[in-house]
CSV table of C-alpha atoms and ligand atoms in Angstrom, one decimal:
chain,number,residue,atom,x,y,z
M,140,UNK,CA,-1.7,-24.3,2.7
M,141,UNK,CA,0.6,-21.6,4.2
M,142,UNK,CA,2.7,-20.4,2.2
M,143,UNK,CA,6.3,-18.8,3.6
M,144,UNK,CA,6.2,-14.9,2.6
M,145,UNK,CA,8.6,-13.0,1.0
M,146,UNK,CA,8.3,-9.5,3.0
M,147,UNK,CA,7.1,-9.3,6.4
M,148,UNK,CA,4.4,-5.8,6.1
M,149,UNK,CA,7.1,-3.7,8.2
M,150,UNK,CA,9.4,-4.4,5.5
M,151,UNK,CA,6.8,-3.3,2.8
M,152,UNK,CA,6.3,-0.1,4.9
M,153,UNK,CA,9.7,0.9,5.9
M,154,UNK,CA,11.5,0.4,2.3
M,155,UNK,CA,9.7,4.1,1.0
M,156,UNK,CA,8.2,6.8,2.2
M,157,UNK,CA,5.0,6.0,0.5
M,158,UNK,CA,3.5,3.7,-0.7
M,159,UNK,CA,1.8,4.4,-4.1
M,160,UNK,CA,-1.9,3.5,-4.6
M,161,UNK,CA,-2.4,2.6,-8.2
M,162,UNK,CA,-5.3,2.2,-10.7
M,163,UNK,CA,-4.9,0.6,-13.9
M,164,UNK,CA,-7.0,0.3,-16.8
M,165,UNK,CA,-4.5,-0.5,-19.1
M,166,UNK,CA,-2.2,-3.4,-19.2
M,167,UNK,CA,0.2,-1.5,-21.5
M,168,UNK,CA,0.8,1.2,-19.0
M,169,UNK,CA,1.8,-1.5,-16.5
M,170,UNK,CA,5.3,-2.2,-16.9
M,171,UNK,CA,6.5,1.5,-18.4
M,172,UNK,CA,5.0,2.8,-15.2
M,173,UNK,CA,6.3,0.8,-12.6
M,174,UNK,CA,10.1,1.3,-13.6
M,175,UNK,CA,9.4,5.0,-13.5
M,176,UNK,CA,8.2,4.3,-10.0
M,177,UNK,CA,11.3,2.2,-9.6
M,178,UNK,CA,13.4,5.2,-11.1
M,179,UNK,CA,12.2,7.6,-8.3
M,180,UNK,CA,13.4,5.5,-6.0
M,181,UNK,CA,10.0,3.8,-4.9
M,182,UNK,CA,9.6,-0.2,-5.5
M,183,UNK,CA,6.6,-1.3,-3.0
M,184,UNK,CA,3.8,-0.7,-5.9
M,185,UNK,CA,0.0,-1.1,-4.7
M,186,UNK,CA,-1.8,-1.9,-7.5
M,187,UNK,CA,-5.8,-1.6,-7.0
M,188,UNK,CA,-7.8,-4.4,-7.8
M,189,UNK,CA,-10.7,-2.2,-8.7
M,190,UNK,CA,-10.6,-2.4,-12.8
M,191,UNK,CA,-10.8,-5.6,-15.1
M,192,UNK,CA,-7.1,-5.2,-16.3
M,193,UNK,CA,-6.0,-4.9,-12.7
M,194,UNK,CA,-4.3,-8.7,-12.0
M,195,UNK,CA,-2.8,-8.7,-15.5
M,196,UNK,CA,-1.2,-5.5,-15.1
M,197,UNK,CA,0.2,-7.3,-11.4
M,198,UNK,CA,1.4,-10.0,-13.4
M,199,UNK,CA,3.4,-7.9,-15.9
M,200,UNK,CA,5.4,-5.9,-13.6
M,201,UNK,CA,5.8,-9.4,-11.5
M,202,UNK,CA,7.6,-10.8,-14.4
M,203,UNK,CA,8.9,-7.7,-16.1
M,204,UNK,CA,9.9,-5.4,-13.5
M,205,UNK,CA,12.3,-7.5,-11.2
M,206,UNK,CA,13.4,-4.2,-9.1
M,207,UNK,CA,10.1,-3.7,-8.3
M,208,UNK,CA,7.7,-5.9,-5.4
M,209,UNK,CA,4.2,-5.7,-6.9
M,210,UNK,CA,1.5,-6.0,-4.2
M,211,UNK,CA,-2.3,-5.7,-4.7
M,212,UNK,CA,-4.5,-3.3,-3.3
M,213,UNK,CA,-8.4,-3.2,-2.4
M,214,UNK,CA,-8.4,-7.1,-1.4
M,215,UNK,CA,-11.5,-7.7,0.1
M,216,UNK,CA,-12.7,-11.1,0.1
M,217,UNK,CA,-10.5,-14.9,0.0
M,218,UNK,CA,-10.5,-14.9,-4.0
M,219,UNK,CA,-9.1,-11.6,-4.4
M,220,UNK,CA,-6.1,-13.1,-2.1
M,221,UNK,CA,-5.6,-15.6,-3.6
M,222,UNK,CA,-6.2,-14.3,-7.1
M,223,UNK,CA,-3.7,-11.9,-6.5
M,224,UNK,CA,-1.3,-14.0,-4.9
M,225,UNK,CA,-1.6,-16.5,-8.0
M,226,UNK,CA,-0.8,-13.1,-10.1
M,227,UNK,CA,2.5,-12.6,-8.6
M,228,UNK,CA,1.6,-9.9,-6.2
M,229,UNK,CA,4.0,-10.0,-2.7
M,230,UNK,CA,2.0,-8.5,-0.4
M,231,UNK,CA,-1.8,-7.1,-0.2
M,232,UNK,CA,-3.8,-3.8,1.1
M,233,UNK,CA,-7.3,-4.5,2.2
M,234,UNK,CA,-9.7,-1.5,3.3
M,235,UNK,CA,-11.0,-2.8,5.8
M,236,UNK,CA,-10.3,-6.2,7.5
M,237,UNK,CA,-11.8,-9.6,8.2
M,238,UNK,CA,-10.6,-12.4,9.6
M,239,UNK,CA,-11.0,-14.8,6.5
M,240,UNK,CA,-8.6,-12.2,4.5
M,241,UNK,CA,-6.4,-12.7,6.7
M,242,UNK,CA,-6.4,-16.3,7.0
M,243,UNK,CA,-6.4,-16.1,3.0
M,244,UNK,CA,-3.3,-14.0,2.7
M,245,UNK,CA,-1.6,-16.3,5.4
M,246,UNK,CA,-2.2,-19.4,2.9
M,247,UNK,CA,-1.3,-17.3,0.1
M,248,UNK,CA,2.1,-15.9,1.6
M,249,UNK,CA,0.8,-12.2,1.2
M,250,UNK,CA,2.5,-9.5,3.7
M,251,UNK,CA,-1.1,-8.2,4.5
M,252,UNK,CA,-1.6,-4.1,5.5
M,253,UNK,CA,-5.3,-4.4,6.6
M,254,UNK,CA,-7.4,-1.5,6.9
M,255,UNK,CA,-8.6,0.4,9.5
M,256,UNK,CA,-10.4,3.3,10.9
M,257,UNK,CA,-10.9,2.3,14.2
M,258,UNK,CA,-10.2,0.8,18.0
M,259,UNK,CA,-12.3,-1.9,17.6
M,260,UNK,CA,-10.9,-2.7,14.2
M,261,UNK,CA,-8.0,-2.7,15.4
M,262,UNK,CA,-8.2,-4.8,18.5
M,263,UNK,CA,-9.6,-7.4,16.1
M,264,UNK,CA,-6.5,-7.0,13.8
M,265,UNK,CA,-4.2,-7.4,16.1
M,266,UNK,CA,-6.2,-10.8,17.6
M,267,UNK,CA,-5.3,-11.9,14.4
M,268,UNK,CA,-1.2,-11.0,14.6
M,269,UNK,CA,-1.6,-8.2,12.6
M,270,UNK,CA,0.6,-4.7,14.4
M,271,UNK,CA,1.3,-2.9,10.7
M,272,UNK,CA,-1.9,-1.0,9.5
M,273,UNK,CA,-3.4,0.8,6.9
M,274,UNK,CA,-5.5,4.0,8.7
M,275,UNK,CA,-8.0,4.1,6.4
M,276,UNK,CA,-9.3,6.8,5.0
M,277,UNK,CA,-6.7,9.1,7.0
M,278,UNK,CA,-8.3,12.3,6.7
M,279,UNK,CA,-11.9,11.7,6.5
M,280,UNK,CA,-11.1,9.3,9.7
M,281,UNK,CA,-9.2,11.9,11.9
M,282,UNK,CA,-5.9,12.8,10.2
M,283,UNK,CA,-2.6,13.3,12.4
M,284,UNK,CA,-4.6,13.7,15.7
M,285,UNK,CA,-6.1,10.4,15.6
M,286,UNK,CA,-3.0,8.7,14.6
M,287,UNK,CA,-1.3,10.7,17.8
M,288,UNK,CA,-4.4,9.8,20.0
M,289,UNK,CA,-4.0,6.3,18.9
M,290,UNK,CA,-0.5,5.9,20.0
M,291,UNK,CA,-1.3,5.8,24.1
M,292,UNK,CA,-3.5,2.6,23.8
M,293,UNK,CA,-2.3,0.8,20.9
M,294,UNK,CA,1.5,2.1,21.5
M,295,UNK,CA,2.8,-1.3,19.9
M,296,UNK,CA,0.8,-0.5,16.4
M,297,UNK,CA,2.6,0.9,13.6
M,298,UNK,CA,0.1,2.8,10.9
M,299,UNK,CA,0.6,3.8,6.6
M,300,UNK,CA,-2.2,6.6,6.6
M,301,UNK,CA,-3.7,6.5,3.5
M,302,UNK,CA,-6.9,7.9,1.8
M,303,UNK,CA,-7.0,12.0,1.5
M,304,UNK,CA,-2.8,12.2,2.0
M,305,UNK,CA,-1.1,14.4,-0.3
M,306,UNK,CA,2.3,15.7,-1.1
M,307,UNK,CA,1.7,18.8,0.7
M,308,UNK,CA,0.5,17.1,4.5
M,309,UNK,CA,2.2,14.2,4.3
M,310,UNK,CA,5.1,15.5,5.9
M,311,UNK,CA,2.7,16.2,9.0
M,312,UNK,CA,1.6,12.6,9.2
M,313,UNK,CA,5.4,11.2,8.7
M,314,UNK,CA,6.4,13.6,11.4
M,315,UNK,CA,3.8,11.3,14.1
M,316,UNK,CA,6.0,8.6,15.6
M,317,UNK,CA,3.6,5.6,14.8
M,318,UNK,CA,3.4,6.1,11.3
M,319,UNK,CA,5.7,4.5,9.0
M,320,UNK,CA,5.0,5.5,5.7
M,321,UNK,CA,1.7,7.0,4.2
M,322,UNK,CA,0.1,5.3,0.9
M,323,UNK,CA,-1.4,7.7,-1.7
M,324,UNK,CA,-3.1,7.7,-5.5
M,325,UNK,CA,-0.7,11.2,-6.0
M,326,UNK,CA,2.5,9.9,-7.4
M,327,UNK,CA,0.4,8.0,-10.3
M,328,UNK,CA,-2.5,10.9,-12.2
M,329,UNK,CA,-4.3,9.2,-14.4
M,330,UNK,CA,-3.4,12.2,-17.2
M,331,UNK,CA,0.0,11.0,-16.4
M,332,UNK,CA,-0.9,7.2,-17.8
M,333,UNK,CA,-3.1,8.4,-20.3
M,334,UNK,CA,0.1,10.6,-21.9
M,335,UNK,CA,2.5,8.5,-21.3
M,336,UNK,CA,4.6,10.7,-18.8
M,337,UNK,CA,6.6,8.7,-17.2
M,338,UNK,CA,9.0,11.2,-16.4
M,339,UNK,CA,6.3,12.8,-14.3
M,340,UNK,CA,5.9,9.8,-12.4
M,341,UNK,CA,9.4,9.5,-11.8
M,342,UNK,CA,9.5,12.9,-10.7
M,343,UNK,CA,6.6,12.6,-8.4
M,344,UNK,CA,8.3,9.7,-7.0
M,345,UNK,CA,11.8,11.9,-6.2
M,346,UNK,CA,9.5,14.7,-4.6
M,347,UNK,CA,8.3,12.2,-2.3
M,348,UNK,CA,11.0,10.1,-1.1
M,349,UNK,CA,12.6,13.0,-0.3
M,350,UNK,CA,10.2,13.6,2.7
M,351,UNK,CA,11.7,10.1,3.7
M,352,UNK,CA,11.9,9.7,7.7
P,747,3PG,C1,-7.0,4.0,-1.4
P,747,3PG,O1,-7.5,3.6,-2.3
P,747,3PG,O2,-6.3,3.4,-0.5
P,747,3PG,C2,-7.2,5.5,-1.2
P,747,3PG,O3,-8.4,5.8,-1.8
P,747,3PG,C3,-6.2,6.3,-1.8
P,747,3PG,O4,-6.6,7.5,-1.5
P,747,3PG,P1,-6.1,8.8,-2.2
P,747,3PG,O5,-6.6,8.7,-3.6
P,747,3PG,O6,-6.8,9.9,-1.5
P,747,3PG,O7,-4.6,8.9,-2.2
């Protein structure tokens, strides 16, 4: 199996300037909150695979949300490839990378953004054709200066920082020339789900793309 993708991962990373890291515990929040994403001008949506309702809520805003590309976040093993592939997600976000979820998302057609934190990681991601990474956790890992550090040796990598990146600094990792986008849990609170505030979301959505590179 190999299944042709959609999105290559650069496109996934340049279409915002972040990419937002979602958890979902609620299948009803799914669809209202990825058009207010959409509405803010952001339409690469991670969603987490790190609750029960988490491939259901993929699968709604697959079928429901047609502006949108759903991807899943947190794959970390074959079955949550394929699983979320099989869901309707377009591209996936692992944590950390092996070489069997990258052969998974390969056969699934995922884009894959695999996870990393350092040189050795990824050397052995980009053995496996794989130049568009997560830096993962961004802040607790090194922040901007590791990202400009990286940029002698692996000059050909491009990076979405992610883990610890706010509204307020992630103008200082957009501003380092390998780093495409940043991915970040910001633009969706939970209070924000739990009220239904979707003009928040929106909101927090416009605050961001306007920091656009
Ligand atoms: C992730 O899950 O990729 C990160 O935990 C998101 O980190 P943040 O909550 O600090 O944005």
């Amino acid at each position: 199996m190999n299944t042709p993708q959609k999105f290559t991962a650069l496109q996934v990373m340049q279409d915002a300037a972040v990419i937002p890291v979602i958890v979902l515990s609620d299948v009803a929040h799914a669809v209202p909150m990825a058009r207010a994403l959409v509405a803010g001008g952001i339409r690469m949506l991670e969603v987490t695979l790190r609750t029960p309702q988490a491939l259901a809520c993929i699968e709604a805003i697959a079928r429901d949300v047609p502006e949108a590309v759903v991807g899943a976040g947190t794959v970390r093993s074959r079955a949550d490839a394929l699983a979320a592939a099989n869901a309707g997600a377009q591209f996936a976000v692992s944590p950390g990378y092996t070489s069997a979820v990258g052969q998974a998302c390969r056969d699934a057609g995922l884009a894959l953004l695999p996870g990393v934190a350092t040189g050795s990681e990824i050397l052995m991601a980009q053995e496996d054709g794989y130049s568009q990474l997560k830096f993962f956790p961004a802040m607790q890992a090194g922040g901007p200066a590791m990202l400009k550090a990286w940029s002698g040796p692996f000059f050909d990598v491009q990076f979405c920082p992610t883990g610890g990146v706010t509204l307020q600094n992630a103008p200082e990792f957009l501003a380092v020339p390998n780093v495409v986008c940043v991915g970040g849990s910001w633009l969706v609170p939970s209070d924000a789900l739990a009220q239904g505030d979707w003009a928040r979301i929106t909101q927090l959505a416009r605050d961001t793309q306007a920091l656009k590179k």
